[in-house]
mmCIF file of C-alpha atoms and ligand atoms in Angstrom:
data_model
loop_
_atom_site.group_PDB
_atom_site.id
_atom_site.type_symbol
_atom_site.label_atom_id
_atom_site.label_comp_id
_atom_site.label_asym_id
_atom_site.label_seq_id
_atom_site.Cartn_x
_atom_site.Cartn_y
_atom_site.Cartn_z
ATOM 1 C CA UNK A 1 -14.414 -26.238 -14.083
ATOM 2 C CA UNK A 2 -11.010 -25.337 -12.656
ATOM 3 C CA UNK A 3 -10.938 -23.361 -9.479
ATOM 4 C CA UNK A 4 -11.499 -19.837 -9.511
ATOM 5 C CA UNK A 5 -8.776 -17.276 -7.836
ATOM 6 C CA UNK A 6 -10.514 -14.202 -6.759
ATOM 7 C CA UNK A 7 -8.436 -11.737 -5.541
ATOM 8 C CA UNK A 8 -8.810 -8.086 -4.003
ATOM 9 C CA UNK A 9 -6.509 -5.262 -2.980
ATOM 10 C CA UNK A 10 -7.387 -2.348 -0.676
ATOM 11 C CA UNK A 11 -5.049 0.392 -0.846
ATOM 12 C CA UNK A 12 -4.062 1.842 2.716
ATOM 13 C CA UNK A 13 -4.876 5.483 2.489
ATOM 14 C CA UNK A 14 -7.706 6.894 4.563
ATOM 15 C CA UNK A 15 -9.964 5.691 7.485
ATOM 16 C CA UNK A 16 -12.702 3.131 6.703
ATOM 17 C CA UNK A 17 -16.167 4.483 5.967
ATOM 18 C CA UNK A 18 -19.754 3.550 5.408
ATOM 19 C CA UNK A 19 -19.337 3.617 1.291
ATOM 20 C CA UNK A 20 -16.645 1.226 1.893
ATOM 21 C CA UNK A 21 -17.974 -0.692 3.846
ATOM 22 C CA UNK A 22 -21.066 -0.967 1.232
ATOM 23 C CA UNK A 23 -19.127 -0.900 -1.900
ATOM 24 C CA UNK A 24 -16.282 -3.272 -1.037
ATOM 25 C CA UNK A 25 -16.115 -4.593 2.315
ATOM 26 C CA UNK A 26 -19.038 -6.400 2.511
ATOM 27 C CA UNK A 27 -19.039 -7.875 -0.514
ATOM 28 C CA UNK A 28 -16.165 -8.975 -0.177
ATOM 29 C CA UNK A 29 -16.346 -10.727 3.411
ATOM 30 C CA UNK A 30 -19.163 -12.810 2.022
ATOM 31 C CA UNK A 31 -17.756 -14.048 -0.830
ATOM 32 C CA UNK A 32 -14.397 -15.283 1.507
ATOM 33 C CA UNK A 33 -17.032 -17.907 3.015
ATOM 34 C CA UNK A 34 -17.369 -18.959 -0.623
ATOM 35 C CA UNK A 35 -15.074 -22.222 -0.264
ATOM 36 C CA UNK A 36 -15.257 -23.386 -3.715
ATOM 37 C CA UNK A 37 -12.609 -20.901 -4.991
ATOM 38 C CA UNK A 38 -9.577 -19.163 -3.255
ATOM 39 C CA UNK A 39 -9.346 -15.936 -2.519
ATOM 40 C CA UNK A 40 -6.494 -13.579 -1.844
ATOM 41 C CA UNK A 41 -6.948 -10.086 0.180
ATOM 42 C CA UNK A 42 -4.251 -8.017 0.274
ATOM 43 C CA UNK A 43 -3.369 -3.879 2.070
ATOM 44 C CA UNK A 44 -1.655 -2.098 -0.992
ATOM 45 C CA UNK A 45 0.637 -0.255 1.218
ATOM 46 C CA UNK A 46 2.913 0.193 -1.938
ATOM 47 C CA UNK A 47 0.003 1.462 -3.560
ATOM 48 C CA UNK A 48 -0.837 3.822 -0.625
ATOM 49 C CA UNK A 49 2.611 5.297 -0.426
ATOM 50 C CA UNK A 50 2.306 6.832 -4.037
ATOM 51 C CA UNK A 51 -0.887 9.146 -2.313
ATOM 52 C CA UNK A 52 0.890 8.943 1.176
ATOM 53 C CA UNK A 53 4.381 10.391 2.518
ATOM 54 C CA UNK A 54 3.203 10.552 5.881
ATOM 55 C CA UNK A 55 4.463 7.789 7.718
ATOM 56 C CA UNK A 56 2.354 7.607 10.559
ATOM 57 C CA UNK A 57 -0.915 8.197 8.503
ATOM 58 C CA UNK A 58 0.303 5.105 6.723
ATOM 59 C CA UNK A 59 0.946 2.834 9.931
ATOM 60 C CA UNK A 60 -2.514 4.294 11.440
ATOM 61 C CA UNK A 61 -4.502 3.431 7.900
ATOM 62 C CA UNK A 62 -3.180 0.052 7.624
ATOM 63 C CA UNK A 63 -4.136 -0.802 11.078
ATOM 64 C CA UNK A 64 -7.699 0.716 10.776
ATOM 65 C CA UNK A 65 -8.255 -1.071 7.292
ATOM 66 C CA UNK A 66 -7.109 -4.157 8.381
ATOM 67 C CA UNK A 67 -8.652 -4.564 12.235
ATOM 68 C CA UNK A 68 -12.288 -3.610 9.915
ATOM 69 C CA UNK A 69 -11.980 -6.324 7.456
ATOM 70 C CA UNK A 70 -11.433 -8.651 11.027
ATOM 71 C CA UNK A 71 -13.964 -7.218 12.528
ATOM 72 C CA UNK A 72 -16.389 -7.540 9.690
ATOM 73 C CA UNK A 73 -15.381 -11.243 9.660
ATOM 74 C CA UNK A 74 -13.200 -11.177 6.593
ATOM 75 C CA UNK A 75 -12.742 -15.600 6.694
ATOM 76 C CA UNK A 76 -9.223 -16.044 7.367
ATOM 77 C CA UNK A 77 -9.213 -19.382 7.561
ATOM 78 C CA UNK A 78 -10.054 -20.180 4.080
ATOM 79 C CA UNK A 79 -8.504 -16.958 2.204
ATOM 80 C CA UNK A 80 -4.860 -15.316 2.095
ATOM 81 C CA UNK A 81 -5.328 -11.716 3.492
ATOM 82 C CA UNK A 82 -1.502 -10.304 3.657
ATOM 83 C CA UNK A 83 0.648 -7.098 3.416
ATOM 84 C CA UNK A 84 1.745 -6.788 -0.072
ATOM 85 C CA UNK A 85 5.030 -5.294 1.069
ATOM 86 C CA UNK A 86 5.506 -8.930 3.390
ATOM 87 C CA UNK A 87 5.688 -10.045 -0.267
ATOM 88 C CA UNK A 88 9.008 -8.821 -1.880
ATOM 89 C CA UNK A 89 8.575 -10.877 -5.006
ATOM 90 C CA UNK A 90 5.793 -8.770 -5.894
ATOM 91 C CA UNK A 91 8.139 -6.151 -6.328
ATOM 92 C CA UNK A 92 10.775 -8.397 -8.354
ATOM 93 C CA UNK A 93 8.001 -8.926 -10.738
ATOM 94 C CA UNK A 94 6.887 -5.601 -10.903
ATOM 95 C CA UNK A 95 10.157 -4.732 -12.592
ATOM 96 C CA UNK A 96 10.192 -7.437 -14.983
ATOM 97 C CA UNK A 97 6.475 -6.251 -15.783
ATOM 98 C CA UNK A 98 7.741 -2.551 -16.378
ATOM 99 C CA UNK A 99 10.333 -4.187 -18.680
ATOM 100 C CA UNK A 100 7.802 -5.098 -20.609
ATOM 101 C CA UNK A 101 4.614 -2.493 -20.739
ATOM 102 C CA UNK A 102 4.738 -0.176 -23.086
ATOM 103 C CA UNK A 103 5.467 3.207 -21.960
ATOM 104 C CA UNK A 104 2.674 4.454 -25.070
ATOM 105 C CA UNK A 105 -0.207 2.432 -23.586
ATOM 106 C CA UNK A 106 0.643 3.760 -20.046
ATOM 107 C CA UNK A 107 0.271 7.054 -21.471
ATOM 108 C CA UNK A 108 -3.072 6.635 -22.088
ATOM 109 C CA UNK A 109 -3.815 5.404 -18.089
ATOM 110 C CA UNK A 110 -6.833 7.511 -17.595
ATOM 111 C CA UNK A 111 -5.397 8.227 -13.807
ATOM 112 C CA UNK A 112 -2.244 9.677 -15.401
ATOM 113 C CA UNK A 113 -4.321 11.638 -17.783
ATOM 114 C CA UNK A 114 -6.241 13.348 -15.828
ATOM 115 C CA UNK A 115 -3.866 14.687 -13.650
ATOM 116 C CA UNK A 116 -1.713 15.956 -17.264
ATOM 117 C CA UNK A 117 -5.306 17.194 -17.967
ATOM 118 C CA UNK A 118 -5.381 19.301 -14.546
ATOM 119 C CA UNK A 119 -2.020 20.513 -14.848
ATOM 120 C CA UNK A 120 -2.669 21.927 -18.289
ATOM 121 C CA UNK A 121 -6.213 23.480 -17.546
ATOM 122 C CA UNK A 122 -4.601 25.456 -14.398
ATOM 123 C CA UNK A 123 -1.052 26.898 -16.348
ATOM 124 C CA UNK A 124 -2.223 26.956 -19.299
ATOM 125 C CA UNK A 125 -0.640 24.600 -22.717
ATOM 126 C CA UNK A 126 3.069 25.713 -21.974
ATOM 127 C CA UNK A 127 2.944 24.075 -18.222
ATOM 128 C CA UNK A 128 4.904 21.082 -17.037
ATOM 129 C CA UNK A 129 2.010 18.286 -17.909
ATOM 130 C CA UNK A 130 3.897 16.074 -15.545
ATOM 131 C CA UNK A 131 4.204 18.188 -12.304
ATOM 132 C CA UNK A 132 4.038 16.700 -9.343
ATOM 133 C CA UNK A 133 3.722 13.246 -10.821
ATOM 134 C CA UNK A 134 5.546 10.521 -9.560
ATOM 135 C CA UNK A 135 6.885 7.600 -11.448
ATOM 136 C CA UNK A 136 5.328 5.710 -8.867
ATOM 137 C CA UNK A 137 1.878 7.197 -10.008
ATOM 138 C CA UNK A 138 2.491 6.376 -13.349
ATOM 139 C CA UNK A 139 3.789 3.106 -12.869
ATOM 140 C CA UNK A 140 0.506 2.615 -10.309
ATOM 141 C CA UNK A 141 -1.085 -0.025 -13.404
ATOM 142 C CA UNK A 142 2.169 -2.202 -13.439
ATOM 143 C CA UNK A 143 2.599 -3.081 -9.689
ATOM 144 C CA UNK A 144 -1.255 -3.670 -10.271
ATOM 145 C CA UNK A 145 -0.768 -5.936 -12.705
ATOM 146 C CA UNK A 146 2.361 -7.465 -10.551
ATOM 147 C CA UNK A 147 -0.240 -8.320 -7.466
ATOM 148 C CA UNK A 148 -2.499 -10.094 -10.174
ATOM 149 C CA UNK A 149 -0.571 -11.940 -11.772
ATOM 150 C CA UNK A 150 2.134 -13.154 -8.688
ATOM 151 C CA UNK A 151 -0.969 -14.920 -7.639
ATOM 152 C CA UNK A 152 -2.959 -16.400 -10.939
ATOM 153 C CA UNK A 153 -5.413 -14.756 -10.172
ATOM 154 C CA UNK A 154 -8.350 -15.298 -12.346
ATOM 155 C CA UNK A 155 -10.825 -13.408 -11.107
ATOM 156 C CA UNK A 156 -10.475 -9.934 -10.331
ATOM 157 C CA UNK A 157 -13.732 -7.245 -8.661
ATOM 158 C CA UNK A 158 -13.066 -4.257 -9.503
ATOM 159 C CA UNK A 159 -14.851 -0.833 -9.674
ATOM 160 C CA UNK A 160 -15.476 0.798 -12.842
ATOM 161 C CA UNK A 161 -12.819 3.108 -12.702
ATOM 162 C CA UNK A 162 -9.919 0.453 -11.914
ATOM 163 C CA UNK A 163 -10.723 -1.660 -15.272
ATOM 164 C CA UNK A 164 -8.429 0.000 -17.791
ATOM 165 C CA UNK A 165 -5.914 -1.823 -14.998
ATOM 166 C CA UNK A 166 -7.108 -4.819 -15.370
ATOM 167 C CA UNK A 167 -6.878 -4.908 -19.797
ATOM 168 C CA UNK A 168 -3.243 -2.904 -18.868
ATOM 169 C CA UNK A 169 -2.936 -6.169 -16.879
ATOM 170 C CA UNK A 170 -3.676 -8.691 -19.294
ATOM 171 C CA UNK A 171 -1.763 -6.749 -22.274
ATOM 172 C CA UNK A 172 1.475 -7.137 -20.581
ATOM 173 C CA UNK A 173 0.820 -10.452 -19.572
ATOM 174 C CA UNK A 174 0.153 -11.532 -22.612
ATOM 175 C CA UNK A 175 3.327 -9.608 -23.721
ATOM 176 C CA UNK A 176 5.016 -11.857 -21.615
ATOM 177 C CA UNK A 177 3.914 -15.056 -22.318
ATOM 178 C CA UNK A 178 4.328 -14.237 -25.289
ATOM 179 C CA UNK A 179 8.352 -13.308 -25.413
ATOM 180 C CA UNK A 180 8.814 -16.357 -22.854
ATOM 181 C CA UNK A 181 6.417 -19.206 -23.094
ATOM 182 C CA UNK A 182 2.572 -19.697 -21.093
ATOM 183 C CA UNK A 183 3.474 -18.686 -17.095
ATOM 184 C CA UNK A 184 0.948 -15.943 -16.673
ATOM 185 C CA UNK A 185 -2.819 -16.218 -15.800
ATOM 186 C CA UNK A 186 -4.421 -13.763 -17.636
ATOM 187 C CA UNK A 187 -6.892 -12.513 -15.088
ATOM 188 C CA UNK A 188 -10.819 -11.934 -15.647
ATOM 189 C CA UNK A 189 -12.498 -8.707 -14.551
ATOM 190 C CA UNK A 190 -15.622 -8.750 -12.139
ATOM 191 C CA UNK A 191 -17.252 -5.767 -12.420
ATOM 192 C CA UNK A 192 -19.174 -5.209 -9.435
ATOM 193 C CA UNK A 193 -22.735 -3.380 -11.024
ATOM 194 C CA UNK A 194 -25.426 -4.032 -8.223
ATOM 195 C CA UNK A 195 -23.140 -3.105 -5.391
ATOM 196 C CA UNK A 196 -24.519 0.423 -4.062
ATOM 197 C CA UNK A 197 -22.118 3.556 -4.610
ATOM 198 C CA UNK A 198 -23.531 5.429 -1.549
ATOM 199 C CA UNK A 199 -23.531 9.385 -1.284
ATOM 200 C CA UNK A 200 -22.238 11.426 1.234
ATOM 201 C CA UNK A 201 -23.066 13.679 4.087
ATOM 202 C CA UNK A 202 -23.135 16.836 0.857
ATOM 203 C CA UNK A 203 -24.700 14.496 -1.672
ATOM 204 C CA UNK A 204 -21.683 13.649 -3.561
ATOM 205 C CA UNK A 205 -20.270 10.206 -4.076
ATOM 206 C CA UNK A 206 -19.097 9.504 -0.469
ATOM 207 C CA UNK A 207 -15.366 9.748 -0.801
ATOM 208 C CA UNK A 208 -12.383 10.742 1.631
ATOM 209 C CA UNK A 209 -11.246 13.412 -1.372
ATOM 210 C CA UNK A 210 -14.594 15.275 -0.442
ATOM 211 C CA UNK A 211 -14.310 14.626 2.980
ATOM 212 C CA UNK A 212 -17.974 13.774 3.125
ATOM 213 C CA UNK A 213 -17.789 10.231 4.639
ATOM 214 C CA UNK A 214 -19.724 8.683 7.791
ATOM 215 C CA UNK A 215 -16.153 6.842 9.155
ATOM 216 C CA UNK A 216 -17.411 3.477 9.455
ATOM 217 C CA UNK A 217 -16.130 2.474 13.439
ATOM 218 C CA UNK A 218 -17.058 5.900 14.919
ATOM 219 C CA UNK A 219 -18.561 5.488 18.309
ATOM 220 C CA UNK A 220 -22.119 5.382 18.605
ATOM 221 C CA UNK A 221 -22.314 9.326 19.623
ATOM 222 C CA UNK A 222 -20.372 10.431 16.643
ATOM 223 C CA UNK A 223 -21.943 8.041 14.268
ATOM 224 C CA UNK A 224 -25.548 10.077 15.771
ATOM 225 C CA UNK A 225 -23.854 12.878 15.047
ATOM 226 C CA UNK A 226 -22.595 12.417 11.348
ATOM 227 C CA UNK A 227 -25.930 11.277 10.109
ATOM 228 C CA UNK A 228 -27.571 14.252 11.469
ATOM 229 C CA UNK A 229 -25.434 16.044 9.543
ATOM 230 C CA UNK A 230 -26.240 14.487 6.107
ATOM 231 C CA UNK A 231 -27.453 17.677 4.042
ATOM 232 C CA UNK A 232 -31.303 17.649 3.221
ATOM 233 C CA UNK A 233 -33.623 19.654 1.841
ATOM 234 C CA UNK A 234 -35.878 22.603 3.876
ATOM 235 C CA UNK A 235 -39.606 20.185 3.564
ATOM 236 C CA UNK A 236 -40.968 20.540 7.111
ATOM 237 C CA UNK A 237 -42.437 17.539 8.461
ATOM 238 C CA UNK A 238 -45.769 16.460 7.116
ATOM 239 C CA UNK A 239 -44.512 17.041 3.598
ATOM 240 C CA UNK A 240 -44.556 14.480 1.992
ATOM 241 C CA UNK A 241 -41.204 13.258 0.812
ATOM 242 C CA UNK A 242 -39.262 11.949 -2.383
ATOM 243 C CA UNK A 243 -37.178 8.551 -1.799
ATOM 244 C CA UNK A 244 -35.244 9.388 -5.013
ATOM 245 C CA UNK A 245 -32.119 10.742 -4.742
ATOM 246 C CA UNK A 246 -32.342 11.167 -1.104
ATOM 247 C CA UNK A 247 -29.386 10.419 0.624
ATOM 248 C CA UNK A 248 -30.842 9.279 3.724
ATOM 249 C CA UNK A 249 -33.302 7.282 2.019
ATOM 250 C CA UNK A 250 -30.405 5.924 -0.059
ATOM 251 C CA UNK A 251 -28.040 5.266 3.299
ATOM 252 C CA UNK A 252 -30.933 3.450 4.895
ATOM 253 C CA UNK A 253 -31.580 1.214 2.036
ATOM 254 C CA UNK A 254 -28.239 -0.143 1.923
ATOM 255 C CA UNK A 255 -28.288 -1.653 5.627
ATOM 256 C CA UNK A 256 -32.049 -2.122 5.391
ATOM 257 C CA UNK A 257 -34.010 -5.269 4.443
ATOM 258 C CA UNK A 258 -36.496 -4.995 1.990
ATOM 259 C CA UNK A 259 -39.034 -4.871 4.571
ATOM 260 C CA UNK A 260 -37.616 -2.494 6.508
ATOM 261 C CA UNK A 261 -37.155 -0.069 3.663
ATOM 262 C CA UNK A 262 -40.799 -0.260 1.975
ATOM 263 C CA UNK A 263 -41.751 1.153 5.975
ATOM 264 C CA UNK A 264 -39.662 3.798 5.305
ATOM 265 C CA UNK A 265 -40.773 4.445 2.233
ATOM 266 C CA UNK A 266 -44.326 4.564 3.626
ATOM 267 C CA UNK A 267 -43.101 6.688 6.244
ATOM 268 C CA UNK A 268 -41.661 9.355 3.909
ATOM 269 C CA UNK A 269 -44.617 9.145 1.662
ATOM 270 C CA UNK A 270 -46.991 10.513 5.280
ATOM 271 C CA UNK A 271 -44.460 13.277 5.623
ATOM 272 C CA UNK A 272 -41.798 11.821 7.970
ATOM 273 C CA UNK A 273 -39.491 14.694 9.248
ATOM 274 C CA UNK A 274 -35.337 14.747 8.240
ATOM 275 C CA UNK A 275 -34.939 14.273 12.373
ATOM 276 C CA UNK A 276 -36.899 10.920 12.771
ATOM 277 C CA UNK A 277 -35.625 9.848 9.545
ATOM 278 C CA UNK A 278 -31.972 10.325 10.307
ATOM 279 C CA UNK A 279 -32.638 8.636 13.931
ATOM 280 C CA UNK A 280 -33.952 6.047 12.065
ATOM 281 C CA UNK A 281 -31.218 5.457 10.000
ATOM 282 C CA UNK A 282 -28.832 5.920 12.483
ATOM 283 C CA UNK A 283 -30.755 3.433 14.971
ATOM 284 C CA UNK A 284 -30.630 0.952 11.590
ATOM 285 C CA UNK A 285 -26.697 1.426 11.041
ATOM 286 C CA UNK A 286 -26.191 1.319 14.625
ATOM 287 C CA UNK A 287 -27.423 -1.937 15.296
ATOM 288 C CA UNK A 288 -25.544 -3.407 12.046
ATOM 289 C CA UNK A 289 -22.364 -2.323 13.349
ATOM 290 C CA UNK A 290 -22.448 -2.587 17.447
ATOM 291 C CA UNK A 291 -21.093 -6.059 17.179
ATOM 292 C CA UNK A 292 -18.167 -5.625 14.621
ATOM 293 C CA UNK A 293 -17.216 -1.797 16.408
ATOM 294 C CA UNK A 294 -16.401 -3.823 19.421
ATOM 295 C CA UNK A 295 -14.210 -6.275 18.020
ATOM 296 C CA UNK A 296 -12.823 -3.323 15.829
ATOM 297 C CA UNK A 297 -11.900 -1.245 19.026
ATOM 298 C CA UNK A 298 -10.161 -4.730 20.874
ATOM 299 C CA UNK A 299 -8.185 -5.204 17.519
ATOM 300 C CA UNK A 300 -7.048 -1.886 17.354
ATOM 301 C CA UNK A 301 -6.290 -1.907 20.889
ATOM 302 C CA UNK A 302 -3.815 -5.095 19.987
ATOM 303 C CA UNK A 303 -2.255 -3.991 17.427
ATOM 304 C CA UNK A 304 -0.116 -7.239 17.952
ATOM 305 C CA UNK A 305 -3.131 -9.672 17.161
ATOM 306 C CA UNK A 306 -3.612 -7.785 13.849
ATOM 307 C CA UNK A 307 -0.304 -8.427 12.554
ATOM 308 C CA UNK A 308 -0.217 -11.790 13.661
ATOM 309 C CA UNK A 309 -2.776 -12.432 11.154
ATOM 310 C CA UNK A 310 -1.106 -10.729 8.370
ATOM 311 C CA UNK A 311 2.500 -12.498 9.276
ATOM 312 C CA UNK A 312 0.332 -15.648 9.021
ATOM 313 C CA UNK A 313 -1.372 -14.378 5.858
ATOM 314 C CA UNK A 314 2.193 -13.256 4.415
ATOM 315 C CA UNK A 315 3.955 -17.003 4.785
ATOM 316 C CA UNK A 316 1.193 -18.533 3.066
ATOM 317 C CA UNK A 317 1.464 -15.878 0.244
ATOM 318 C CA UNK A 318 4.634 -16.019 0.266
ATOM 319 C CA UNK A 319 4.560 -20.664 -0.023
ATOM 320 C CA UNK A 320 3.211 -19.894 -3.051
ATOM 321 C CA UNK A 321 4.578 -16.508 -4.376
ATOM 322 C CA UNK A 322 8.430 -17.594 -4.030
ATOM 323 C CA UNK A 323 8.682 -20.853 -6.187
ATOM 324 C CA UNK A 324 6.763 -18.957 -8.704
ATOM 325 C CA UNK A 325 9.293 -16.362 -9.029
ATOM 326 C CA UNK A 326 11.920 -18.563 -8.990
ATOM 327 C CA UNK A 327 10.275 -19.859 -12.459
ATOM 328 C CA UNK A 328 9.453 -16.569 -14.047
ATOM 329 C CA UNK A 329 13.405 -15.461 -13.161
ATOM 330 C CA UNK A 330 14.352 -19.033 -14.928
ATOM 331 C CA UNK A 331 11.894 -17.871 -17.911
ATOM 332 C CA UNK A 332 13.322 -14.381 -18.727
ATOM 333 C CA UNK A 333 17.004 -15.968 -18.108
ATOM 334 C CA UNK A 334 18.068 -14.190 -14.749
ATOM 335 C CA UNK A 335 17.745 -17.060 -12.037
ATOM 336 C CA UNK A 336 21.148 -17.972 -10.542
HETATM 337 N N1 LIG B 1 -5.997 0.031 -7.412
HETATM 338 C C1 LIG B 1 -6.964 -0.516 -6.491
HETATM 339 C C2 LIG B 1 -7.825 0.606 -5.936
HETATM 340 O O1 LIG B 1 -7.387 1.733 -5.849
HETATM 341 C C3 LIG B 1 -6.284 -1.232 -5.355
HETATM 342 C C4 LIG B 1 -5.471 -2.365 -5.868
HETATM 343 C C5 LIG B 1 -4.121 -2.474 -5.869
HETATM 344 C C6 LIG B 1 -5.984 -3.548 -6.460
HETATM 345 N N2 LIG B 1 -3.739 -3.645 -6.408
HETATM 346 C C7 LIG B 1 -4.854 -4.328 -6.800
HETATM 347 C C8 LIG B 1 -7.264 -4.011 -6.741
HETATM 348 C C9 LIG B 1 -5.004 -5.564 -7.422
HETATM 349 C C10 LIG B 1 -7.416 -5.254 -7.361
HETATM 350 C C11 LIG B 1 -6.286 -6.018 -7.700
HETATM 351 O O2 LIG B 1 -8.942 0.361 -5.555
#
């Protein structure tokens, strides 16, 4: 079998938080100590500054996104993790890509659609469908596709919502290959089923636009604090208590062992109270993150040791991104 290319990017909006940490983060750490296939882990900055004008939200994201991923022992050594904007060529491509996708299929992005679907349902059928979207928003698919394909990827996880991306991906690929001869690897998606999408402190998908989220480097006292905050319902203690649909019960089992959540189970089945339970889990999530929150708080301290990982990251990226460019300018007949 020919070696896999897994590859991830994390857009640089927002400040790192438990669901994250859950739904991607983790994940994704453990399969970098996977060394029969390469991996490449890049900050979407580009991709953040379509949701972002604010420059020093952007600089302060980047840094927090990146120094977790260290501190949660993202493997370095044996994957690429770089700064897609240290990579100009995925720009170059980008354009040659939008030469190529048809403007009809990105039409249909469901991103883009939804937010033509908000604009009409607030003015009414004779509003601007497009206001207040950028071409960068609806071009979002294309410097997708661009990151993909600049490195072969093959393998791509994904969340559900990000896998019309992936088919835009391989449609213009193909597109291309076809018109110019085989240099794209049409990438694979990896739908990622059994990871946990974890609630938030109101019950709702924990997600920055519902400003729900448990931030995951917090210090001990505010991490206390956030849990205790996770909405539950008025049983008193000695009630006893569903597991299902419980978001603390839900929280807990995604740090817990399988031991360790059965006892709580027990527990809530004699009546446990919210309090103890929400100690509980924050004693649980506590001791899971002490170790990584103090290499998180020296990284971010050194801002300097962070980007000497990503300059490091970016040359390799960029060993292997710049002949390839060179080829796919020779294939469309622009190279000098
Ligand atoms: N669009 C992805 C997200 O919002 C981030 C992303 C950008 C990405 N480029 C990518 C993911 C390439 C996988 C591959 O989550």
């Amino acid at each position: 079998m020919a070696k896999q290319t897994w590859l991830t990017g994390i857009t640089t909006s927002g400040t790192p938080h438990i669901g994250n940490y859950v739904g991607a983060i983790r994940p994704a750490v453990q399969a970098s100590q996977d060394l029969t296939r390469d991996g490449f882990y890049f900050l979407a900055d580009y991709h953040a500054l379509i949701k972002s004008q604010d420059p020093a939200r952007l600089v302060q994201s980047r840094q927090e996104i990146a120094a977790a991923w260290l501190a949660l022992g993202l493997n370095v050594d044996h994957v690429t993790f770089y700064r897609q904007s240290d990579v100009p060529e995925i720009m170059e491509l980008t354009w040659m890509l939008n030469c190529l996708a048809a403007k009809g299929l990105m039409n249909r992005a469901h991103a883009y659609k939804a937010l033509v679907q908000a604009n009409i349902d607030q003015s009414g059928a004779d509003a601007d469908p497009d206001k207040g979207i950028s071409m960068g928003l609806f071009g979002y698919p294309i410097l997708m596709a661009a990151d993909i394909l600049m490195f072969k990827a093959t393998h791509v996880p994904v969340g559900r919502d990000q896998i019309q991306h992936l088919e835009m991906t391989r449609d213009v690929a193909q597109r291309f290959n076809h018109i110019y001869g085989e240099h794209l690897v049409l990438p694979e998606v990896v739908v990622e089923e059994d990871t946990a999408v974890l609630s938030g402190l109101d019950g709702r998908k924990m997600s920055k636009s519902y400003d729900n989220t448990i931030p995951l480097f917090d210090t001990a006292r505010k991490l206390r604090k956030s849990i205790m905050k996770i909405v539950t319902n008025s049983q008193e203690p000695g009630e006893p208590k569903d597991t299902a649909g419980n978001t603390v019960f839900e929280i807990y089992q995604a740090f817990a062992s399988a031991e360790q959540t059965a006892a709580l189970a027990t527990a809530y089945a004699d009546g446990i109270g919210w309090g103890d339970a929400k100690q509980q889990l924050f004693e649980l999530i506590d001791s899971v993150l002490a170790e990584p929150r103090e290499r998180y708080e020296h990284l971010m301290a050194h801002p300097d040791e962070i980007d000497a990982v990503l300059e490091a990251g970016a040359k390799r990226a960029r060993a292997l991104s710049a002949p390839y460019l060179d080829e796919l300018r020779h294939a469309v007949g622009i190279a000098r």
